[in-house]
PDB file of C-alpha atoms in Angstrom:
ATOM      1  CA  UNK A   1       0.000   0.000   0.000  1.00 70.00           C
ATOM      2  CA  UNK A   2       1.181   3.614  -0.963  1.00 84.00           C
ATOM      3  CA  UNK A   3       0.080   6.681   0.525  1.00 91.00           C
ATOM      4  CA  UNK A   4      -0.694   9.683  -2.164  1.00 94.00           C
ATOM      5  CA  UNK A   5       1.968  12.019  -2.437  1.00 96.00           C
ATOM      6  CA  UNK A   6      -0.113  14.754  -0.395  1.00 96.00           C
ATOM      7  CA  UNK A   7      -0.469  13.062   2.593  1.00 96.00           C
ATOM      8  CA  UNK A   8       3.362  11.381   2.289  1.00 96.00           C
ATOM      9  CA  UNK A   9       4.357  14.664   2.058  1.00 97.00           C
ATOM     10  CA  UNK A  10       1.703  16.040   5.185  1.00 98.00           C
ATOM     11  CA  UNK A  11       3.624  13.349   7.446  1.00 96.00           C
ATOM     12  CA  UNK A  12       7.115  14.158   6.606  1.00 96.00           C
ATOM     13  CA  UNK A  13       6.127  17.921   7.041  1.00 97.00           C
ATOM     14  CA  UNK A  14       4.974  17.016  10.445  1.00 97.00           C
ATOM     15  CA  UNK A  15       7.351  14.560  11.486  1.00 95.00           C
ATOM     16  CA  UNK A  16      10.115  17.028  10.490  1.00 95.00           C
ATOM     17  CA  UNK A  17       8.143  19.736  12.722  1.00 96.00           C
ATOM     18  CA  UNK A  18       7.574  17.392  15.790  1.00 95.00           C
ATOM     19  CA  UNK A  19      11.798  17.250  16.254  1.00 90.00           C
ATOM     20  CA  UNK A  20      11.195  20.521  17.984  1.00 92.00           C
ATOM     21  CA  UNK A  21       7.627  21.118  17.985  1.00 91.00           C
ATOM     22  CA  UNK A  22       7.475  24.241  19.571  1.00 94.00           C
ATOM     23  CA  UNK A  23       9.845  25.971  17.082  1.00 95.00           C
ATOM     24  CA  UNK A  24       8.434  28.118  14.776  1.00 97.00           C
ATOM     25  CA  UNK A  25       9.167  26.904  11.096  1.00 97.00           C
ATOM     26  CA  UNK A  26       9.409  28.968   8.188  1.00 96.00           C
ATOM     27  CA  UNK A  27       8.289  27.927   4.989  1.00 95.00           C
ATOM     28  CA  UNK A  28      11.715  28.440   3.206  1.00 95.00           C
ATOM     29  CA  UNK A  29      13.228  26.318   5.814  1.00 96.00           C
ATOM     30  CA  UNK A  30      10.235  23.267   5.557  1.00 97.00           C
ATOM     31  CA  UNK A  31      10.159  23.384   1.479  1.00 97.00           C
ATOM     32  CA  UNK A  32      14.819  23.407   1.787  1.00 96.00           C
ATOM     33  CA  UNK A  33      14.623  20.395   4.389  1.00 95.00           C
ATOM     34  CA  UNK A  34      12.313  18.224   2.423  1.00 96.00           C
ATOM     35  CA  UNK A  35      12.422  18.969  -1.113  1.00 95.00           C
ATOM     36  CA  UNK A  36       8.989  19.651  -1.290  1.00 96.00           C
ATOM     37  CA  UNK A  37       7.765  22.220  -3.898  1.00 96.00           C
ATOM     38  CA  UNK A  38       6.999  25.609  -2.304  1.00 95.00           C
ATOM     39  CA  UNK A  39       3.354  25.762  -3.805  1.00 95.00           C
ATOM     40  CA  UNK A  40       2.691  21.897  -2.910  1.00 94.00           C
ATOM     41  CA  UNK A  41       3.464  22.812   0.681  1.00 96.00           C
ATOM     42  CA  UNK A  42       1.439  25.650   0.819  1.00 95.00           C
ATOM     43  CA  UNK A  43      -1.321  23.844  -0.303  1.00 96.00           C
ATOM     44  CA  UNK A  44      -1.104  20.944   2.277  1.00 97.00           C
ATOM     45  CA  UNK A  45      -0.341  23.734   5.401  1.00 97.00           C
ATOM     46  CA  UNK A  46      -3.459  25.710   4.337  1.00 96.00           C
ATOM     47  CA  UNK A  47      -5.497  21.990   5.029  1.00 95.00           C
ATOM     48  CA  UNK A  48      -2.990  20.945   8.286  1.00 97.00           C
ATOM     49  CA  UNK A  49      -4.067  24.787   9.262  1.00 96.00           C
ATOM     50  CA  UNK A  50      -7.951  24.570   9.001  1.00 96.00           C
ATOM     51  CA  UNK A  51      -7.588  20.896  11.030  1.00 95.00           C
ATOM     52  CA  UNK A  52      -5.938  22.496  13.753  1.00 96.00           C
ATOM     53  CA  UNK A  53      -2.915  20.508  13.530  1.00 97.00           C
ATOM     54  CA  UNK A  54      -0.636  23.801  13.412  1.00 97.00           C
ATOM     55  CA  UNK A  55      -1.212  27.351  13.304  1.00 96.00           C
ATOM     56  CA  UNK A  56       0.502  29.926  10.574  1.00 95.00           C
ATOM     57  CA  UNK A  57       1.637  32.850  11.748  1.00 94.00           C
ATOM     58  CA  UNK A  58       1.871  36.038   9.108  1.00 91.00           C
ATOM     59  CA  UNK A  59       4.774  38.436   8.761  1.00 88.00           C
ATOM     60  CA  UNK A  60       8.442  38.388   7.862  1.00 87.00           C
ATOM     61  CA  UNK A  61       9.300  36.264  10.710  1.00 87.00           C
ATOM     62  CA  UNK A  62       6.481  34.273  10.631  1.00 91.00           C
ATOM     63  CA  UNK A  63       5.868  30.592   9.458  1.00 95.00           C
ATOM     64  CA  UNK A  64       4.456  27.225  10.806  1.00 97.00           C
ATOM     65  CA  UNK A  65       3.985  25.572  14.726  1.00 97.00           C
ATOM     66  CA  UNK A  66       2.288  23.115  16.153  1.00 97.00           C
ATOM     67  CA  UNK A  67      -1.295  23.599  17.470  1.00 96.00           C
ATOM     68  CA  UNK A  68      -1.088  20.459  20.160  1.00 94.00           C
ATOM     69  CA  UNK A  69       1.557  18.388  21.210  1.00 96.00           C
ATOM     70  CA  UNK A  70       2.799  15.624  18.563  1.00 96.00           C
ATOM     71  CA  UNK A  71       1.364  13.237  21.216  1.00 96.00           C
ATOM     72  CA  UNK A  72      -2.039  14.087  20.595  1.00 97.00           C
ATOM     73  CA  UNK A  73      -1.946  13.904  16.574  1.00 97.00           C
ATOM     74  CA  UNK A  74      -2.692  10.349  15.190  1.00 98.00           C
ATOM     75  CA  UNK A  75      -1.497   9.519  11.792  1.00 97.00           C
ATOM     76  CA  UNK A  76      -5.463   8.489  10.417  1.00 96.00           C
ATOM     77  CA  UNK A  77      -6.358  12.645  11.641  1.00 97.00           C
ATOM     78  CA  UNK A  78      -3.203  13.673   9.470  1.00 97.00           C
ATOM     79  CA  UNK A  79      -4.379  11.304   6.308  1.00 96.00           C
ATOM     80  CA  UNK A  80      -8.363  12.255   6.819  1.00 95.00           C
ATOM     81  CA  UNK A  81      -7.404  16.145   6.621  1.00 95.00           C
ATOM     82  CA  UNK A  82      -5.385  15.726   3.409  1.00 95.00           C
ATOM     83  CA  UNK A  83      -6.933  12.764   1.547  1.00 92.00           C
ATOM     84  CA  UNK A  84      -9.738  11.515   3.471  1.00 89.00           C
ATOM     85  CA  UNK A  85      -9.102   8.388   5.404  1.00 87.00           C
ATOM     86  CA  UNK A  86     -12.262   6.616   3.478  1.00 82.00           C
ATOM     87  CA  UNK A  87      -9.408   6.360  -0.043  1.00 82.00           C
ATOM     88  CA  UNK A  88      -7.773   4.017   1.767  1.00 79.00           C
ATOM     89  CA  UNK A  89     -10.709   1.734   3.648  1.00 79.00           C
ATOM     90  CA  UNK A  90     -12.699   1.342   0.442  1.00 79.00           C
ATOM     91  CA  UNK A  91     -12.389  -1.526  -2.127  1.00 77.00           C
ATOM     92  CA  UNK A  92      -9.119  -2.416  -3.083  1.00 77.00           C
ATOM     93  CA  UNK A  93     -10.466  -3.884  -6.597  1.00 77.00           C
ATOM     94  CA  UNK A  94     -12.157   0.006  -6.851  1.00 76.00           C
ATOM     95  CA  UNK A  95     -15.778  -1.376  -6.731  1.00 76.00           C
ATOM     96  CA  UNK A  96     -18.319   1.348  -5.460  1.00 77.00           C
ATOM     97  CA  UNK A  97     -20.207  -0.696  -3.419  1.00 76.00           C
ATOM     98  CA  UNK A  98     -18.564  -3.597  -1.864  1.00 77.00           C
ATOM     99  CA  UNK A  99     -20.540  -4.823   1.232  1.00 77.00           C
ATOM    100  CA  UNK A 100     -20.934  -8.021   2.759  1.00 76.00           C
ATOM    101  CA  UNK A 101     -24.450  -9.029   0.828  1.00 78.00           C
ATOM    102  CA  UNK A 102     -22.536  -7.647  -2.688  1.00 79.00           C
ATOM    103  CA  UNK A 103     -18.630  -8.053  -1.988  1.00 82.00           C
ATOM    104  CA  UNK A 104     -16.163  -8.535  -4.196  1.00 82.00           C
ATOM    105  CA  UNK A 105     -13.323 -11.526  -4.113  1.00 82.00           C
ATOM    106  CA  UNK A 106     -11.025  -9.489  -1.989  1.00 81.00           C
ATOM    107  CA  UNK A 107     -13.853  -8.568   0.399  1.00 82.00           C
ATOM    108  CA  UNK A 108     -13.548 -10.690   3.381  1.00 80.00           C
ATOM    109  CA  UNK A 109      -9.349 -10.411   3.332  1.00 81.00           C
ATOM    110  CA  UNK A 110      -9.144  -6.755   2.876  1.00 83.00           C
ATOM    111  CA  UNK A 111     -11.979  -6.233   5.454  1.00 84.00           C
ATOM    112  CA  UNK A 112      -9.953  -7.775   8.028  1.00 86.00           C
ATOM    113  CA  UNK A 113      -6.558  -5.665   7.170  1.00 87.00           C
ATOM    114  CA  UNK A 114      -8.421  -2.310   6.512  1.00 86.00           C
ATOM    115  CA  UNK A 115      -9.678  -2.967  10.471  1.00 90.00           C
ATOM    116  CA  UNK A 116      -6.072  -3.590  11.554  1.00 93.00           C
ATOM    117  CA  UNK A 117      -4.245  -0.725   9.244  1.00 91.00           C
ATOM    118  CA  UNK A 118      -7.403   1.701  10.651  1.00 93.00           C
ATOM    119  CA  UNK A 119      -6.553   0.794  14.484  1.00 95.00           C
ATOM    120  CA  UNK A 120      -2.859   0.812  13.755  1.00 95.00           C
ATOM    121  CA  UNK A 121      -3.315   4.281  12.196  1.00 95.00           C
ATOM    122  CA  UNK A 122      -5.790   5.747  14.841  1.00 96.00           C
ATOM    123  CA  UNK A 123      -3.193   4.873  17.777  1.00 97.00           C
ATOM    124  CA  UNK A 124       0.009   5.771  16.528  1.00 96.00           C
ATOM    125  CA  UNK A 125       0.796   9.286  17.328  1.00 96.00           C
ATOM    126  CA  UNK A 126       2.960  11.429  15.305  1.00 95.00           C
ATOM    127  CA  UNK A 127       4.968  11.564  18.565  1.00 94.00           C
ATOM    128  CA  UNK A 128       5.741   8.186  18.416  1.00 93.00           C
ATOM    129  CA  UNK A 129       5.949   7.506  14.787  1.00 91.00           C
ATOM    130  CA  UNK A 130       9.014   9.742  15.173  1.00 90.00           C
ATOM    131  CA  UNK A 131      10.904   8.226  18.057  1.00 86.00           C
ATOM    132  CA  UNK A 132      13.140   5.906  16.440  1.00 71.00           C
ATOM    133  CA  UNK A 133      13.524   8.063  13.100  1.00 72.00           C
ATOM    134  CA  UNK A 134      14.317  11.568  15.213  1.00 57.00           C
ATOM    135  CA  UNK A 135      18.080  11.632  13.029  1.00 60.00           C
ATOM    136  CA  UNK A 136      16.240  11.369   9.815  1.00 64.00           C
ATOM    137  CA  UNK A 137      15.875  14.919   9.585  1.00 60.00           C
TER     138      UNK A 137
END
């Protein structure tokens, strides 16, 4: 499974920003530090923004913190406000209705790893999704 490339890049944005999460980032610093294109990143801060993940602050020495603590931001809140968690819990063979009365062959296999990859994503804070990867940055 692969992520889109907005919400890979909405996680490394806020992994990079949880090193030192109350440090105020500045654009030019996020877009230099991930090779991320400055429009892209924009884009995805304006939706991290409105979800209350971080805050922007205007001006010339303005730029990006964090809202909450990194403890209290689980990766399926980061995916919903970017993507919307439903792209990745619906049919994997891209059927529009795929219930248990009309399912398709993957049905009962994927029903049982969409439950586990929704739970796994619901309890893994961004705080601890960066613990062992902290020298990454």
């Amino acid at each position: 499974m692969k992520f889109s490339k907005t919400t890979e890049y909405a996680i490394r944005i806020l992994s990079y920003m949880a090193t030192d999460y109350e440090k105020l980032y500045s654009a030019k610093s996020i877009v230099e530090k991930l090779n991320i294109p400055n429009k892209y990143m924009r884009r995805i801060m304006t939706n991290l923004s409105k979800n209350n993940f971080i805050v922007s602050i205007q001006g010339r020495d303005g730029g990006y913190k964090f809202m909450k603590s990194p403890d209290n931001i689980y990766l399926a809140e980061i995916i919903d406000s970017v993507d919307g968690i439903d792209k990745y819990m619906g049919c994997v063979l891209g059927f529009n209705e795929c219930t248990p009365e009309s399912s398709c062959a993957m049905h009962k296999s994927w029903t049982d790893t969409k439950e586990k990859l929704y739970n796994t994503l619901s309890k893994t804070s961004l705080a601890n999704l960066i613990k062992d990867t902290i020298n990454k940055f």
